[in-house]
Amino acid sequence: MTPSHFAFTSAFMLGLTGLALHRYHLLSALLCLEGMMLSLFIALSLWTLQLDSTCFSASPMLLLAFSACEASAGLALLVATARTHGTDHLQSLNLLQC
Amino acid sequence: MCFIMYLILFCFVLGLVAVASNPSPYFAALGLVVVAGMGCGVLVGHGGPFLSLVLFLIYLGGMLVVFAYSAALAAEPYPEAWGSWPVVVHMVVYMVGVVLAFVVFGGVWYESSWVSVDELGEFSVFRGDAGGVALMYSSGGWMLIISGWVLLLTLFVVLELTRGLSRGALRAV
């Protein structure tokens, strides 16, 4: 695997692991999600640039637009959680008790 | 040039290890800023300055600024930085995982120099990635309209989610 491909693949896997194993704060899970989106942006841009398929360079821009939508929805959920539960600690989100 | 690209890619992965080890969100946002800066360096080194500029402006200057002041919601008296024990354990495990993955998957890569494809072409002020983004306005016009519509819809989603206690989507019951 070439170094740049390995870099963004391992960055995506690391962000996914950080999202799966988040500990205290909802915001740190959202930041890991943003890290995954960033690695996807780098991946699509490197695909564009390394293969000289410049028609494809609109796709990282569209990914960024939709990632902004997702980040704002996540942050709105964070604000709503902080309003109703007082903090964004994940231990306080215990309505579903299994 | 090759050494700088190796360094930038290494700092990219290291910064994301620092984010994924889940410190306090202040420090995770700082790590994400470093990762975005290194990502911009990768794109510039491969000959795509416009996409790098878009990443800096929109991602760092737009989205991460919003994350930075939303980190005030995660305020605590003793925030866990990268020196505290659980974070260090996570970071060590992730770095060992990355090294093992490189040993397993990156074994065939032994060439130690690469030249950006851009350097072998002719001299031109017109960059390929900027021209490709301009296609979003001509052939990809429908995608532009759809993404604009989605952004407007997200605005209303956010307004609805944060409307308040009495009539909003989330209530303190």
CSV table of C-alpha atoms in Angstrom, one decimal:
chain,number,residue,atom,x,y,z
A,1,MET,CA,0.0,0.0,0.0
A,2,THR,CA,1.4,3.4,-0.9
A,3,PRO,CA,2.2,5.7,2.1
A,4,SER,CA,-0.5,8.2,1.3
A,5,HIS,CA,-3.2,5.5,0.9
A,6,PHE,CA,-2.0,3.9,4.1
A,7,ALA,CA,-2.1,7.3,5.9
A,8,PHE,CA,-5.8,8.2,5.1
A,9,THR,CA,-6.9,4.6,5.5
A,10,SER,CA,-5.4,4.3,9.0
A,11,ALA,CA,-6.7,7.8,9.8
A,12,PHE,CA,-10.2,6.6,8.9
A,13,MET,CA,-9.8,3.5,11.0
A,14,LEU,CA,-8.5,5.4,13.9
A,15,GLY,CA,-11.4,7.9,13.8
A,16,LEU,CA,-13.8,5.0,13.6
A,17,THR,CA,-12.2,3.3,16.7
A,18,GLY,CA,-12.3,6.6,18.6
A,19,LEU,CA,-15.9,7.0,17.7
A,20,ALA,CA,-16.7,3.4,18.8
A,21,LEU,CA,-14.8,3.7,22.1
A,22,HIS,CA,-15.7,7.1,23.3
A,23,ARG,CA,-15.6,7.6,27.0
A,24,TYR,CA,-17.0,10.7,28.6
A,25,HIS,CA,-18.1,13.4,26.2
A,26,LEU,CA,-20.5,13.4,23.3
A,27,LEU,CA,-18.4,16.2,21.7
A,28,SER,CA,-15.3,14.0,21.5
A,29,ALA,CA,-17.4,11.4,19.6
A,30,LEU,CA,-18.5,14.2,17.2
A,31,LEU,CA,-14.8,15.3,16.8
A,32,CYS,CA,-13.8,11.7,15.8
A,33,LEU,CA,-16.6,11.8,13.3
A,34,GLU,CA,-15.2,15.0,11.9
A,35,GLY,CA,-11.8,13.3,11.7
A,36,MET,CA,-13.3,10.5,9.6
A,37,MET,CA,-14.9,13.1,7.3
A,38,LEU,CA,-11.5,14.8,6.9
A,39,SER,CA,-9.8,11.6,6.0
A,40,LEU,CA,-12.5,10.9,3.4
A,41,PHE,CA,-11.9,14.4,2.0
A,42,ILE,CA,-8.2,13.7,1.7
A,43,ALA,CA,-8.9,10.3,0.1
A,44,LEU,CA,-11.2,11.7,-2.6
A,45,SER,CA,-8.8,14.6,-3.3
A,46,LEU,CA,-5.8,12.3,-3.6
A,47,TRP,CA,-7.8,10.1,-5.9
A,48,THR,CA,-8.5,13.1,-8.1
A,49,LEU,CA,-4.9,14.4,-8.1
A,50,GLN,CA,-3.1,11.1,-8.4
A,51,LEU,CA,-5.1,9.7,-11.2
A,52,ASP,CA,-5.4,13.0,-13.1
A,53,SER,CA,-9.2,12.7,-13.2
A,54,THR,CA,-9.9,16.4,-12.6
A,55,CYS,CA,-13.6,16.0,-13.3
A,56,PHE,CA,-13.8,14.2,-10.0
A,57,SER,CA,-12.6,17.2,-8.0
A,58,ALA,CA,-16.2,18.4,-7.5
A,59,SER,CA,-16.8,15.4,-5.2
A,60,PRO,CA,-14.6,16.5,-2.3
A,61,MET,CA,-16.4,19.8,-2.3
A,62,LEU,CA,-19.8,18.1,-2.2
A,63,LEU,CA,-18.5,15.8,0.6
A,64,LEU,CA,-17.5,18.9,2.5
A,65,ALA,CA,-20.9,20.5,2.0
A,66,PHE,CA,-22.7,17.4,3.3
A,67,SER,CA,-20.2,17.0,6.1
A,68,ALA,CA,-21.0,20.5,7.2
A,69,CYS,CA,-24.7,19.6,7.3
A,70,GLU,CA,-23.9,16.5,9.4
A,71,ALA,CA,-21.7,18.5,11.8
A,72,SER,CA,-24.3,21.1,12.4
A,73,ALA,CA,-27.0,18.5,13.1
A,74,GLY,CA,-24.6,16.8,15.5
A,75,LEU,CA,-23.8,20.0,17.3
A,76,ALA,CA,-27.5,20.9,17.5
A,77,LEU,CA,-28.1,17.6,19.2
A,78,LEU,CA,-25.2,18.4,21.5
A,79,VAL,CA,-26.8,21.7,22.5
A,80,ALA,CA,-30.2,20.1,23.0
A,81,THR,CA,-28.6,17.5,25.2
A,82,ALA,CA,-26.8,20.1,27.2
A,83,ARG,CA,-30.0,21.9,27.7
A,84,THR,CA,-32.1,19.0,28.9
A,85,HIS,CA,-29.5,16.9,30.7
A,86,GLY,CA,-27.2,19.7,32.0
A,87,THR,CA,-24.0,18.2,30.6
A,88,ASP,CA,-22.9,16.3,27.6
A,89,HIS,CA,-21.7,13.3,29.6
A,90,LEU,CA,-22.7,10.1,28.0
A,91,GLN,CA,-23.5,8.5,31.4
A,92,SER,CA,-26.5,10.9,31.7
A,93,LEU,CA,-28.0,9.6,28.5
A,94,ASN,CA,-29.6,6.7,30.3
A,95,LEU,CA,-33.2,6.6,29.1
A,96,LEU,CA,-32.7,3.3,27.2
A,97,GLN,CA,-31.7,1.0,30.1
A,98,CYS,CA,-30.9,-2.5,29.0
B,1,MET,CA,10.3,17.1,-1.0
B,2,CYS,CA,9.9,13.4,-0.4
B,3,PHE,CA,11.0,13.7,3.2
B,4,ILE,CA,8.6,16.5,3.8
B,5,MET,CA,5.7,14.4,2.4
B,6,TYR,CA,6.6,11.5,4.7
B,7,LEU,CA,6.8,13.9,7.6
B,8,ILE,CA,3.4,15.4,6.8
B,9,LEU,CA,1.8,12.1,6.3
B,10,PHE,CA,3.2,10.8,9.6
B,11,CYS,CA,2.0,14.0,11.5
B,12,PHE,CA,-1.5,13.4,9.8
B,13,VAL,CA,-1.8,9.9,11.4
B,14,LEU,CA,-0.2,11.1,14.7
B,15,GLY,CA,-2.7,14.0,15.0
B,16,LEU,CA,-5.6,11.6,14.4
B,17,VAL,CA,-4.2,9.3,17.0
B,18,ALA,CA,-4.3,12.3,19.4
B,19,VAL,CA,-7.9,12.9,18.5
B,20,ALA,CA,-9.1,9.3,18.6
B,21,SER,CA,-7.6,8.7,22.1
B,22,ASN,CA,-10.4,10.9,23.4
B,23,PRO,CA,-8.9,13.6,25.6
B,24,SER,CA,-10.9,16.5,26.7
B,25,PRO,CA,-12.6,18.1,23.7
B,26,TYR,CA,-10.5,21.2,23.9
B,27,PHE,CA,-7.4,19.1,23.1
B,28,ALA,CA,-9.2,16.9,20.6
B,29,ALA,CA,-10.2,20.0,18.6
B,30,LEU,CA,-6.6,21.2,18.7
B,31,GLY,CA,-5.5,17.8,17.3
B,32,LEU,CA,-8.1,18.1,14.6
B,33,VAL,CA,-6.7,21.5,13.6
B,34,VAL,CA,-3.2,19.9,13.2
B,35,VAL,CA,-4.7,17.1,11.2
B,36,ALA,CA,-6.4,19.5,8.8
B,37,GLY,CA,-3.2,21.5,8.4
B,38,MET,CA,-1.3,18.4,7.5
B,39,GLY,CA,-4.0,17.3,5.1
B,40,CYS,CA,-3.7,20.6,3.4
B,41,GLY,CA,0.1,20.0,3.1
B,42,VAL,CA,-0.6,16.6,1.5
B,43,LEU,CA,-2.9,18.1,-1.1
B,44,VAL,CA,-0.5,21.0,-1.9
B,45,GLY,CA,2.3,18.5,-2.4
B,46,HIS,CA,0.3,16.6,-4.9
B,47,GLY,CA,-0.6,19.6,-6.9
B,48,GLY,CA,-4.0,20.6,-5.7
B,49,PRO,CA,-3.8,24.1,-4.2
B,50,PHE,CA,-7.5,24.9,-4.7
B,51,LEU,CA,-8.8,21.9,-2.7
B,52,SER,CA,-6.3,22.7,0.0
B,53,LEU,CA,-7.6,26.3,0.2
B,54,VAL,CA,-11.2,25.1,0.3
B,55,LEU,CA,-10.2,22.7,3.2
B,56,PHE,CA,-8.6,25.5,5.1
B,57,LEU,CA,-11.4,28.0,4.7
B,58,ILE,CA,-14.4,25.9,5.0
B,59,TYR,CA,-13.3,23.1,7.3
B,60,LEU,CA,-10.8,24.9,9.6
B,61,GLY,CA,-12.3,28.4,9.3
B,62,GLY,CA,-16.0,27.4,9.4
B,63,MET,CA,-16.6,24.0,11.0
B,64,LEU,CA,-13.8,23.8,13.5
B,65,VAL,CA,-14.4,27.3,14.8
B,66,VAL,CA,-18.0,26.2,15.6
B,67,PHE,CA,-16.6,23.1,17.3
B,68,ALA,CA,-14.2,25.2,19.2
B,69,TYR,CA,-16.8,27.3,20.8
B,70,SER,CA,-19.1,24.4,21.3
B,71,ALA,CA,-16.4,22.9,23.4
B,72,ALA,CA,-17.5,25.3,26.1
B,73,LEU,CA,-20.4,22.9,26.6
B,74,ALA,CA,-17.9,20.2,27.7
B,75,ALA,CA,-16.3,22.4,30.4
B,76,GLU,CA,-14.9,20.6,33.4
B,77,PRO,CA,-12.6,21.7,36.2
B,78,TYR,CA,-9.8,19.2,35.4
B,79,PRO,CA,-9.7,18.5,31.7
B,80,GLU,CA,-7.9,15.3,30.6
B,81,ALA,CA,-5.0,16.3,28.4
B,82,TRP,CA,-2.6,13.9,26.6
B,83,GLY,CA,-0.6,13.4,29.8
B,84,SER,CA,-3.2,11.7,31.9
B,85,TRP,CA,-3.1,8.0,32.2
B,86,PRO,CA,-6.1,6.6,30.2
B,87,VAL,CA,-5.4,8.8,27.3
B,88,VAL,CA,-1.8,7.7,27.2
B,89,VAL,CA,-2.8,4.1,27.2
B,90,HIS,CA,-5.2,4.7,24.3
B,91,MET,CA,-2.5,6.6,22.3
B,92,VAL,CA,0.1,3.8,22.8
B,93,VAL,CA,-2.4,1.1,21.7
B,94,TYR,CA,-3.4,3.1,18.6
B,95,MET,CA,0.3,3.8,17.6
B,96,VAL,CA,1.1,0.1,18.1
B,97,GLY,CA,-1.9,-0.8,15.9
B,98,VAL,CA,-0.8,1.6,13.2
B,99,VAL,CA,2.7,0.2,13.2
B,100,LEU,CA,1.4,-3.4,13.0
B,101,ALA,CA,-0.9,-2.5,10.2
B,102,PHE,CA,1.9,-0.9,8.3
B,103,VAL,CA,4.0,-4.0,8.8
B,104,VAL,CA,1.2,-6.2,7.5
B,105,PHE,CA,-0.2,-4.0,4.7
B,106,GLY,CA,2.7,-1.8,3.6
B,107,GLY,CA,5.3,-4.4,3.1
B,108,VAL,CA,5.8,-4.2,-0.6
B,109,TRP,CA,6.4,-0.4,-0.6
B,110,TYR,CA,10.1,0.0,-0.6
B,111,GLU,CA,10.6,2.8,-3.2
B,112,SER,CA,11.7,5.8,-1.2
B,113,SER,CA,11.1,8.6,-3.6
B,114,TRP,CA,8.1,9.8,-5.4
B,115,VAL,CA,7.5,12.8,-7.6
B,116,SER,CA,4.2,14.6,-7.7
B,117,VAL,CA,2.5,13.9,-11.1
B,118,ASP,CA,2.0,17.7,-11.4
B,119,GLU,CA,5.7,18.3,-11.8
B,120,LEU,CA,6.0,16.3,-15.0
B,121,GLY,CA,3.5,18.3,-16.9
B,122,GLU,CA,3.9,21.6,-18.6
B,123,PHE,CA,3.9,24.9,-16.9
B,124,SER,CA,0.4,26.3,-16.5
B,125,VAL,CA,-1.4,28.7,-14.3
B,126,PHE,CA,-4.6,26.9,-14.7
B,127,ARG,CA,-4.7,24.1,-12.1
B,128,GLY,CA,-6.6,20.9,-12.8
B,129,ASP,CA,-8.5,20.8,-9.6
B,130,ALA,CA,-9.8,24.3,-9.9
B,131,GLY,CA,-11.1,23.5,-13.4
B,132,GLY,CA,-12.7,20.3,-12.1
B,133,VAL,CA,-14.6,22.2,-9.4
B,134,ALA,CA,-15.9,24.6,-12.1
B,135,LEU,CA,-17.6,21.6,-13.6
B,136,MET,CA,-19.9,21.7,-10.6
B,137,TYR,CA,-21.5,24.8,-12.1
B,138,SER,CA,-21.9,23.5,-15.6
B,139,SER,CA,-22.5,19.8,-15.9
B,140,GLY,CA,-23.1,19.3,-12.2
B,141,GLY,CA,-25.6,22.0,-11.8
B,142,TRP,CA,-28.3,19.7,-10.5
B,143,MET,CA,-25.9,18.5,-7.7
B,144,LEU,CA,-25.3,22.1,-6.8
B,145,ILE,CA,-29.0,22.8,-6.5
B,146,ILE,CA,-29.5,19.7,-4.5
B,147,SER,CA,-26.7,20.4,-2.1
B,148,GLY,CA,-27.9,24.0,-1.6
B,149,TRP,CA,-31.4,22.7,-0.9
B,150,VAL,CA,-29.9,20.2,1.7
B,151,LEU,CA,-28.0,23.0,3.4
B,152,LEU,CA,-31.2,25.1,3.7
B,153,LEU,CA,-33.0,22.0,5.1
B,154,THR,CA,-30.2,21.5,7.6
B,155,LEU,CA,-30.7,25.1,8.8
B,156,PHE,CA,-34.3,24.3,9.5
B,157,VAL,CA,-33.3,21.0,11.2
B,158,VAL,CA,-31.0,22.9,13.5
B,159,LEU,CA,-33.6,25.5,14.3
B,160,GLU,CA,-36.1,22.9,15.1
B,161,LEU,CA,-33.7,20.9,17.4
B,162,THR,CA,-32.6,23.9,19.4
B,163,ARG,CA,-36.0,25.6,19.6
B,164,GLY,CA,-36.4,25.3,23.4
B,165,LEU,CA,-38.1,23.4,26.1
B,166,SER,CA,-41.7,24.0,25.5
B,167,ARG,CA,-42.2,23.3,21.8
B,168,GLY,CA,-38.9,21.8,20.6
B,169,ALA,CA,-38.1,18.3,19.5
B,170,LEU,CA,-36.4,17.4,22.7
B,171,ARG,CA,-38.0,18.0,26.1
B,172,ALA,CA,-37.0,17.8,29.7
B,173,VAL,CA,-39.8,15.5,30.9
